[in-house]
Structures are given as C-alpha cells and as structure tokens.
Amino acid sequence: DAGVIQSPRHEVTEMGQEVTLRCKPISGHNSLFWYRQTMMRGLELLIYFNNNVPIDDSGMPEDRFSAKMPNASFSTLKIQPSEPRDSAVYFCASSLIGGQGYGYTFGSGTRLTVV
Amino acid sequence: AQSVTQLGSHVSVSEGALVLLRCNYSSSVPPYLFWYVQYPNQGLQLLLKYTTGATLVKGINGFEAEFKKSETSFHLTKPSAHMSDAAEYFCAVSEGQAGTALIFGKGTTLSVSS
C-alpha cells in the first residue's frame, strides 16, 4: 500500500486566496483525521470522519475552514480566504474504526505558507 | 476530556546514554496510549502503543514505555541513545473507544550528541 497520500507537499499562496489540501487515505481505512501542526500550538485535531461522515469538527478554527469527504478514498480541507496565521503543516491520517489500538497512519503533510 | 502533558520540550543526551522522555495523561476512561516519532519534514511514525495487557510495551528502534496507571504516566525510554534517534517525539492518548480521535502532547525534541 502506498500509505496516506497528501497533496500538494508544499503550497505558497497570497493572503485572501482559496487553498485546497487533499488526502487519499489507506484503502480499507474508514476513519480519517485532519491535524494542523505549528510551533506554538503543536498538533491540533481539526476534524475527523468515520465512514465519510464528519464526527467532530470542534477543532476547526473558523468558518474559513471547511472539510469534506465525498467518498472513502478522498478528502479535502479548504481554507477560504486564507490568512498568514494559517501557515502551518497540515497532516492527514487514517485508521480503522475500532482500530485505535493500532494507531494511525499519517501522510507526509502539506506545508502551507500564506504570505 | 483527555489531555497529554509532555515534560520538557527539549531533551539532550550523549550517544550511548539513557533516553527518558516523560508523558503524563488525563483520561476519564481506560486510555490507549501511543508514542510517535517525527523526523524533519516527515509525517509521524508509530513507535509503540499500549492498549491492554502487559504494561511494559516494546516498540521499534529499541524504545520501550511503561504504562503506570497510578501515576497516569507513559514515559518513553531507550537504554542507549544513537545519533539516528534525534527527532521529535509525541505522546498521544485516545479513549480506547471505537472511532475516537488521538489527542497529542506538544512534543519533545531529542538531541543526541557524539
């Protein structure tokens, strides 16, 4: 298996632009998680899905952030409009529901820079 | 609500010395506990986990951790540090229920000097 695939690896955008981050989970996994990593706040859970349904989005910082999972093999995290304080590394991870004992598999992350 | 506290944002050891990274957790139900490692510009990789059973768990690269319920701790150790162990280490907790998310500590950066 190719693991969790995130794209793009790096994104530089101007303030006010729309940014879309993409994630392909491991085939067969039915839980998907979006995390944001910054020096100041560490790893923060933004939102997670079980069977393509959003379960907890309390970590989504503002209405500018939205996430979708239209099918079991694809998810997006969108920021519109982007701001410099959104600069961070965004990680996607997947697992099996009930498979928390096995931990998550993380993607390599998308480094977002908003200038 | 669950939480994780990692004591010490930065730990420095000499090659061959004992590595001890501290983690304390808070959970209202029996927890699942994890240690992850992150190398520069990479994602997180699972080192080891505790779910149930034996409280001393062994992971990859010679690391191990012991679950101590009375101390709400899950400290990570390695008897002899190697230069390649230099990385950031994250402790994480989940409630052990199906479909719940991992909550991570803020991480500890391990430096290893020769």
PDB file of C-alpha atoms in Angstrom:
ATOM      1  CA  ASP A   1       0.000   0.000   0.000  1.00  0.00           C
ATOM      2  CA  ALA A   2       1.243   3.499  -0.819  1.00  0.00           C
ATOM      3  CA  GLY A   3       0.194   4.826   2.567  1.00  0.00           C
ATOM      4  CA  VAL A   4      -1.725   8.029   3.170  1.00  0.00           C
ATOM      5  CA  ILE A   5      -1.127  10.383   0.269  1.00  0.00           C
ATOM      6  CA  GLN A   6      -1.359  14.132   0.664  1.00  0.00           C
ATOM      7  CA  SER A   7      -1.076  16.789  -1.986  1.00  0.00           C
ATOM      8  CA  PRO A   8       0.450  19.183  -2.538  1.00  0.00           C
ATOM      9  CA  ARG A   9       3.565  18.762  -0.367  1.00  0.00           C
ATOM     10  CA  HIS A  10       4.144  22.488  -0.330  1.00  0.00           C
ATOM     11  CA  GLU A  11       1.798  25.364  -1.028  1.00  0.00           C
ATOM     12  CA  VAL A  12       2.607  29.054  -1.050  1.00  0.00           C
ATOM     13  CA  THR A  13      -0.309  31.388  -1.550  1.00  0.00           C
ATOM     14  CA  GLU A  14      -1.210  35.000  -1.050  1.00  0.00           C
ATOM     15  CA  MET A  15      -3.480  36.175   1.696  1.00  0.00           C
ATOM     16  CA  GLY A  16      -7.101  36.078   0.633  1.00  0.00           C
ATOM     17  CA  GLN A  17      -6.702  33.213  -1.812  1.00  0.00           C
ATOM     18  CA  GLU A  18      -8.504  29.903  -1.553  1.00  0.00           C
ATOM     19  CA  VAL A  19      -6.400  26.894  -0.634  1.00  0.00           C
ATOM     20  CA  THR A  20      -7.408  23.259  -1.037  1.00  0.00           C
ATOM     21  CA  LEU A  21      -5.469  20.434   0.563  1.00  0.00           C
ATOM     22  CA  ARG A  22      -6.094  16.865  -0.494  1.00  0.00           C
ATOM     23  CA  CYS A  23      -5.806  13.488   1.157  1.00  0.00           C
ATOM     24  CA  LYS A  24      -6.153   9.908  -0.006  1.00  0.00           C
ATOM     25  CA  PRO A  25      -6.401   7.511   2.954  1.00  0.00           C
ATOM     26  CA  ILE A  26      -5.215   3.939   3.043  1.00  0.00           C
ATOM     27  CA  SER A  27      -7.575   1.652   1.182  1.00  0.00           C
ATOM     28  CA  GLY A  28      -9.943  -0.031   3.624  1.00  0.00           C
ATOM     29  CA  HIS A  29      -9.497   2.530   6.389  1.00  0.00           C
ATOM     30  CA  ASN A  30     -12.775   4.129   7.414  1.00  0.00           C
ATOM     31  CA  SER A  31     -11.633   6.886   9.791  1.00  0.00           C
ATOM     32  CA  LEU A  32      -9.875   9.985   8.529  1.00  0.00           C
ATOM     33  CA  PHE A  33      -8.348  12.783  10.566  1.00  0.00           C
ATOM     34  CA  TRP A  34      -7.016  16.249   9.746  1.00  0.00           C
ATOM     35  CA  TYR A  35      -4.393  17.754  12.056  1.00  0.00           C
ATOM     36  CA  ARG A  36      -2.546  21.063  11.967  1.00  0.00           C
ATOM     37  CA  GLN A  37       0.980  21.424  13.336  1.00  0.00           C
ATOM     38  CA  THR A  38       2.552  24.707  14.394  1.00  0.00           C
ATOM     39  CA  MET A  39       5.445  25.552  16.671  1.00  0.00           C
ATOM     40  CA  MET A  40       3.200  27.437  19.053  1.00  0.00           C
ATOM     41  CA  ARG A  41       0.283  25.030  19.336  1.00  0.00           C
ATOM     42  CA  GLY A  42       1.761  21.658  18.428  1.00  0.00           C
ATOM     43  CA  LEU A  43      -0.517  19.098  16.771  1.00  0.00           C
ATOM     44  CA  GLU A  44      -4.148  20.140  16.822  1.00  0.00           C
ATOM     45  CA  LEU A  45      -7.026  17.951  15.707  1.00  0.00           C
ATOM     46  CA  LEU A  46      -9.140  19.900  13.247  1.00  0.00           C
ATOM     47  CA  ILE A  47     -11.810  17.408  12.214  1.00  0.00           C
ATOM     48  CA  TYR A  48     -12.343  13.710  11.766  1.00  0.00           C
ATOM     49  CA  PHE A  49     -14.642  11.493   9.753  1.00  0.00           C
ATOM     50  CA  ASN A  50     -15.970   7.994  10.323  1.00  0.00           C
ATOM     51  CA  ASN A  51     -17.367   6.258   7.259  1.00  0.00           C
ATOM     52  CA  ASN A  52     -17.204   9.585   5.384  1.00  0.00           C
ATOM     53  CA  VAL A  53     -19.359  11.344   7.997  1.00  0.00           C
ATOM     54  CA  PRO A  54     -17.889  14.246   9.990  1.00  0.00           C
ATOM     55  CA  ILE A  55     -17.918  13.288  13.672  1.00  0.00           C
ATOM     56  CA  ASP A  56     -16.168  16.134  15.428  1.00  0.00           C
ATOM     57  CA  ASP A  57     -15.271  19.446  13.815  1.00  0.00           C
ATOM     58  CA  SER A  58     -14.834  21.386  17.036  1.00  0.00           C
ATOM     59  CA  GLY A  59     -11.181  21.913  16.222  1.00  0.00           C
ATOM     60  CA  MET A  60     -11.858  23.776  13.001  1.00  0.00           C
ATOM     61  CA  PRO A  61     -10.659  27.261  13.875  1.00  0.00           C
ATOM     62  CA  GLU A  62     -13.098  29.392  11.928  1.00  0.00           C
ATOM     63  CA  ASP A  63     -15.757  29.349   9.276  1.00  0.00           C
ATOM     64  CA  ARG A  64     -12.987  29.971   6.773  1.00  0.00           C
ATOM     65  CA  PHE A  65     -12.085  26.291   7.185  1.00  0.00           C
ATOM     66  CA  SER A  66     -14.168  23.506   5.703  1.00  0.00           C
ATOM     67  CA  ALA A  67     -13.569  19.805   5.103  1.00  0.00           C
ATOM     68  CA  LYS A  68     -15.329  17.235   3.004  1.00  0.00           C
ATOM     69  CA  MET A  69     -15.092  13.531   2.408  1.00  0.00           C
ATOM     70  CA  PRO A  70     -17.201  12.724  -0.645  1.00  0.00           C
ATOM     71  CA  ASN A  71     -16.117   9.081  -0.688  1.00  0.00           C
ATOM     72  CA  ALA A  72     -13.990   6.613   1.188  1.00  0.00           C
ATOM     73  CA  SER A  73     -10.871   7.360  -0.828  1.00  0.00           C
ATOM     74  CA  PHE A  74     -10.700  11.134  -0.830  1.00  0.00           C
ATOM     75  CA  SER A  75     -10.924  14.118   1.491  1.00  0.00           C
ATOM     76  CA  THR A  76     -10.282  17.833   1.141  1.00  0.00           C
ATOM     77  CA  LEU A  77      -9.544  20.615   3.578  1.00  0.00           C
ATOM     78  CA  LYS A  78     -10.320  24.058   2.218  1.00  0.00           C
ATOM     79  CA  ILE A  79      -9.377  27.465   3.567  1.00  0.00           C
ATOM     80  CA  GLN A  80     -11.179  30.435   2.086  1.00  0.00           C
ATOM     81  CA  PRO A  81      -9.964  33.129   2.411  1.00  0.00           C
ATOM     82  CA  SER A  82      -6.505  32.210   3.641  1.00  0.00           C
ATOM     83  CA  GLU A  83      -4.609  34.335   6.183  1.00  0.00           C
ATOM     84  CA  PRO A  84      -0.936  34.390   7.216  1.00  0.00           C
ATOM     85  CA  ARG A  85      -1.807  32.808  10.585  1.00  0.00           C
ATOM     86  CA  ASP A  86      -2.992  29.714   8.704  1.00  0.00           C
ATOM     87  CA  SER A  87       0.616  28.958   7.813  1.00  0.00           C
ATOM     88  CA  ALA A  88       1.353  25.515   9.235  1.00  0.00           C
ATOM     89  CA  VAL A  89       1.890  21.896   8.286  1.00  0.00           C
ATOM     90  CA  TYR A  90      -1.391  20.088   7.753  1.00  0.00           C
ATOM     91  CA  PHE A  91      -1.441  16.331   8.264  1.00  0.00           C
ATOM     92  CA  CYS A  92      -3.993  13.796   7.233  1.00  0.00           C
ATOM     93  CA  ALA A  93      -4.162  10.405   8.970  1.00  0.00           C
ATOM     94  CA  SER A  94      -6.343   7.341   8.565  1.00  0.00           C
ATOM     95  CA  SER A  95      -7.237   4.287  10.594  1.00  0.00           C
ATOM     96  CA  LEU A  96      -9.878   1.632  11.076  1.00  0.00           C
ATOM     97  CA  ILE A  97     -12.849   2.405  13.292  1.00  0.00           C
ATOM     98  CA  GLY A  98     -12.264   0.338  16.377  1.00  0.00           C
ATOM     99  CA  GLY A  99      -8.660   0.083  15.305  1.00  0.00           C
ATOM    100  CA  GLN A 100      -7.397   2.724  17.663  1.00  0.00           C
ATOM    101  CA  GLY A 101      -5.232   0.051  19.189  1.00  0.00           C
ATOM    102  CA  TYR A 102      -3.226   0.082  16.014  1.00  0.00           C
ATOM    103  CA  GLY A 103      -2.713   3.825  15.929  1.00  0.00           C
ATOM    104  CA  TYR A 104      -2.984   5.972  12.876  1.00  0.00           C
ATOM    105  CA  THR A 105      -1.088   6.113   9.627  1.00  0.00           C
ATOM    106  CA  PHE A 106      -0.039   9.655   8.807  1.00  0.00           C
ATOM    107  CA  GLY A 107       0.634  11.262   5.487  1.00  0.00           C
ATOM    108  CA  SER A 108       3.771  13.314   4.882  1.00  0.00           C
ATOM    109  CA  GLY A 109       1.891  16.558   5.336  1.00  0.00           C
ATOM    110  CA  THR A 110       1.283  19.723   3.359  1.00  0.00           C
ATOM    111  CA  ARG A 111       3.375  22.720   4.340  1.00  0.00           C
ATOM    112  CA  LEU A 112       1.219  25.793   3.788  1.00  0.00           C
ATOM    113  CA  THR A 113       2.700  29.258   3.684  1.00  0.00           C
ATOM    114  CA  VAL A 114       0.357  32.225   3.363  1.00  0.00           C
ATOM    115  CA  VAL A 115       2.123  35.489   2.513  1.00  0.00           C
TER     116      VAL A 115
ATOM    117  CA  ALA B   1     -11.751  15.327  28.262  1.00  0.00           C
ATOM    118  CA  GLN B   2      -8.438  13.784  27.529  1.00  0.00           C
ATOM    119  CA  SER B   3      -5.123  15.575  27.624  1.00  0.00           C
ATOM    120  CA  VAL B   4      -1.422  14.836  27.408  1.00  0.00           C
ATOM    121  CA  THR B   5       1.463  16.655  29.033  1.00  0.00           C
ATOM    122  CA  GLN B   6       4.995  16.065  27.885  1.00  0.00           C
ATOM    123  CA  LEU B   7       7.512  17.328  30.394  1.00  0.00           C
ATOM    124  CA  GLY B   8      10.406  19.052  28.718  1.00  0.00           C
ATOM    125  CA  SER B   9      10.133  20.437  25.221  1.00  0.00           C
ATOM    126  CA  HIS B  10      13.786  19.645  24.591  1.00  0.00           C
ATOM    127  CA  VAL B  11      15.964  16.805  25.895  1.00  0.00           C
ATOM    128  CA  SER B  12      19.670  16.471  25.123  1.00  0.00           C
ATOM    129  CA  VAL B  13      21.683  13.305  25.682  1.00  0.00           C
ATOM    130  CA  SER B  14      25.050  11.940  24.660  1.00  0.00           C
ATOM    131  CA  GLU B  15      25.331   8.998  22.335  1.00  0.00           C
ATOM    132  CA  GLY B  16      25.123   5.813  24.393  1.00  0.00           C
ATOM    133  CA  ALA B  17      23.294   7.467  27.279  1.00  0.00           C
ATOM    134  CA  LEU B  18      19.842   6.611  28.571  1.00  0.00           C
ATOM    135  CA  VAL B  19      16.933   8.321  26.881  1.00  0.00           C
ATOM    136  CA  LEU B  20      13.934   9.237  29.054  1.00  0.00           C
ATOM    137  CA  LEU B  21      11.041  11.217  27.626  1.00  0.00           C
ATOM    138  CA  ARG B  22       8.204  11.935  30.027  1.00  0.00           C
ATOM    139  CA  CYS B  23       4.488  11.794  29.324  1.00  0.00           C
ATOM    140  CA  ASN B  24       1.547  12.187  31.667  1.00  0.00           C
ATOM    141  CA  TYR B  25      -2.026  11.824  30.553  1.00  0.00           C
ATOM    142  CA  SER B  26      -5.517  12.583  31.731  1.00  0.00           C
ATOM    143  CA  SER B  27      -8.448  10.409  30.720  1.00  0.00           C
ATOM    144  CA  SER B  28     -11.822   9.661  32.260  1.00  0.00           C
ATOM    145  CA  VAL B  29     -11.837   6.132  30.851  1.00  0.00           C
ATOM    146  CA  PRO B  30      -9.119   3.499  30.387  1.00  0.00           C
ATOM    147  CA  PRO B  31      -6.839   5.020  27.802  1.00  0.00           C
ATOM    148  CA  TYR B  32      -4.995   3.827  24.777  1.00  0.00           C
ATOM    149  CA  LEU B  33      -1.529   5.409  24.761  1.00  0.00           C
ATOM    150  CA  PHE B  34       0.914   5.933  21.939  1.00  0.00           C
ATOM    151  CA  TRP B  35       4.342   7.307  21.167  1.00  0.00           C
ATOM    152  CA  TYR B  36       5.065   8.674  17.718  1.00  0.00           C
ATOM    153  CA  VAL B  37       8.331   9.918  16.230  1.00  0.00           C
ATOM    154  CA  GLN B  38       8.691  12.650  13.628  1.00  0.00           C
ATOM    155  CA  TYR B  39      11.852  13.177  11.618  1.00  0.00           C
ATOM    156  CA  PRO B  40      12.391  16.526   9.881  1.00  0.00           C
ATOM    157  CA  ASN B  41       9.990  17.207   7.028  1.00  0.00           C
ATOM    158  CA  GLN B  42       8.231  13.890   7.513  1.00  0.00           C
ATOM    159  CA  GLY B  43       4.962  12.644   8.910  1.00  0.00           C
ATOM    160  CA  LEU B  44       4.535  10.886  12.228  1.00  0.00           C
ATOM    161  CA  GLN B  45       5.556   7.260  12.623  1.00  0.00           C
ATOM    162  CA  LEU B  46       4.199   4.969  15.313  1.00  0.00           C
ATOM    163  CA  LEU B  47       6.901   3.880  17.789  1.00  0.00           C
ATOM    164  CA  LEU B  48       4.811   1.842  20.204  1.00  0.00           C
ATOM    165  CA  LYS B  49       1.395   1.593  21.801  1.00  0.00           C
ATOM    166  CA  TYR B  50      -0.365   0.449  24.932  1.00  0.00           C
ATOM    167  CA  THR B  51      -3.935  -0.774  24.735  1.00  0.00           C
ATOM    168  CA  THR B  52      -4.496  -3.512  27.306  1.00  0.00           C
ATOM    169  CA  GLY B  53      -2.474  -6.268  28.920  1.00  0.00           C
ATOM    170  CA  ALA B  54       1.220  -6.009  29.664  1.00  0.00           C
ATOM    171  CA  THR B  55       2.079  -2.567  30.958  1.00  0.00           C
ATOM    172  CA  LEU B  56       5.626  -2.606  29.593  1.00  0.00           C
ATOM    173  CA  VAL B  57       5.488  -2.301  25.844  1.00  0.00           C
ATOM    174  CA  LYS B  58       8.323  -2.533  23.385  1.00  0.00           C
ATOM    175  CA  GLY B  59       8.486  -0.673  20.131  1.00  0.00           C
ATOM    176  CA  ILE B  60      10.715  -0.132  17.184  1.00  0.00           C
ATOM    177  CA  ASN B  61      14.332   1.025  17.324  1.00  0.00           C
ATOM    178  CA  GLY B  62      14.867  -0.281  20.856  1.00  0.00           C
ATOM    179  CA  PHE B  63      12.345   2.024  22.540  1.00  0.00           C
ATOM    180  CA  GLU B  64      10.003   0.915  25.268  1.00  0.00           C
ATOM    181  CA  ALA B  65       7.412   2.534  27.525  1.00  0.00           C
ATOM    182  CA  GLU B  66       5.648   1.574  30.712  1.00  0.00           C
ATOM    183  CA  PHE B  67       2.028   2.341  31.498  1.00  0.00           C
ATOM    184  CA  LYS B  68       1.648   3.319  35.148  1.00  0.00           C
ATOM    185  CA  LYS B  69      -1.995   3.867  35.969  1.00  0.00           C
ATOM    186  CA  SER B  70      -1.329   5.085  39.500  1.00  0.00           C
ATOM    187  CA  GLU B  71       0.948   7.791  38.158  1.00  0.00           C
ATOM    188  CA  THR B  72      -1.032   8.417  34.964  1.00  0.00           C
ATOM    189  CA  SER B  73       2.257   8.179  33.122  1.00  0.00           C
ATOM    190  CA  PHE B  74       3.598   6.584  29.976  1.00  0.00           C
ATOM    191  CA  HIS B  75       7.283   7.501  29.839  1.00  0.00           C
ATOM    192  CA  LEU B  76       9.411   6.504  26.866  1.00  0.00           C
ATOM    193  CA  THR B  77      12.885   5.055  27.395  1.00  0.00           C
ATOM    194  CA  LYS B  78      15.796   3.672  25.454  1.00  0.00           C
ATOM    195  CA  PRO B  79      18.862   2.280  27.221  1.00  0.00           C
ATOM    196  CA  SER B  80      21.435   3.638  24.791  1.00  0.00           C
ATOM    197  CA  ALA B  81      20.882   6.626  22.512  1.00  0.00           C
ATOM    198  CA  HIS B  82      22.021   6.616  18.924  1.00  0.00           C
ATOM    199  CA  MET B  83      22.619   9.622  16.732  1.00  0.00           C
ATOM    200  CA  SER B  84      19.772   8.485  14.495  1.00  0.00           C
ATOM    201  CA  ASP B  85      17.324   8.862  17.411  1.00  0.00           C
ATOM    202  CA  ALA B  86      17.458  12.640  17.102  1.00  0.00           C
ATOM    203  CA  ALA B  87      13.893  13.637  16.236  1.00  0.00           C
ATOM    204  CA  GLU B  88      10.692  14.975  17.747  1.00  0.00           C
ATOM    205  CA  TYR B  89       8.654  12.599  19.866  1.00  0.00           C
ATOM    206  CA  PHE B  90       4.939  12.855  20.545  1.00  0.00           C
ATOM    207  CA  CYS B  91       2.880  11.124  23.193  1.00  0.00           C
ATOM    208  CA  ALA B  92      -0.812  10.644  22.414  1.00  0.00           C
ATOM    209  CA  VAL B  93      -3.925   9.359  24.138  1.00  0.00           C
ATOM    210  CA  SER B  94      -7.304   8.141  22.997  1.00  0.00           C
ATOM    211  CA  GLU B  95     -10.266   6.986  24.990  1.00  0.00           C
ATOM    212  CA  GLY B  96      -9.992   3.490  23.621  1.00  0.00           C
ATOM    213  CA  GLN B  97     -13.452   3.694  22.162  1.00  0.00           C
ATOM    214  CA  ALA B  98     -14.192   2.951  18.575  1.00  0.00           C
ATOM    215  CA  GLY B  99     -13.967   5.949  16.334  1.00  0.00           C
ATOM    216  CA  THR B 100     -12.488   8.480  18.741  1.00  0.00           C
ATOM    217  CA  ALA B 101      -9.535  10.697  17.907  1.00  0.00           C
ATOM    218  CA  LEU B 102      -5.994  10.797  19.233  1.00  0.00           C
ATOM    219  CA  ILE B 103      -5.010  13.800  21.317  1.00  0.00           C
ATOM    220  CA  PHE B 104      -1.325  14.654  21.136  1.00  0.00           C
ATOM    221  CA  GLY B 105       1.096  16.273  23.521  1.00  0.00           C
ATOM    222  CA  LYS B 106       3.160  19.232  22.342  1.00  0.00           C
ATOM    223  CA  GLY B 107       6.169  17.085  21.622  1.00  0.00           C
ATOM    224  CA  THR B 108       9.722  16.698  22.892  1.00  0.00           C
ATOM    225  CA  THR B 109      12.716  17.312  20.673  1.00  0.00           C
ATOM    226  CA  LEU B 110      15.501  14.844  21.361  1.00  0.00           C
ATOM    227  CA  SER B 111      19.056  15.884  20.526  1.00  0.00           C
ATOM    228  CA  VAL B 112      21.886  13.363  20.589  1.00  0.00           C
ATOM    229  CA  SER B 113      25.493  14.497  20.709  1.00  0.00           C
ATOM    230  CA  SER B 114      28.575  12.463  19.966  1.00  0.00           C
TER     231      SER B 114
END
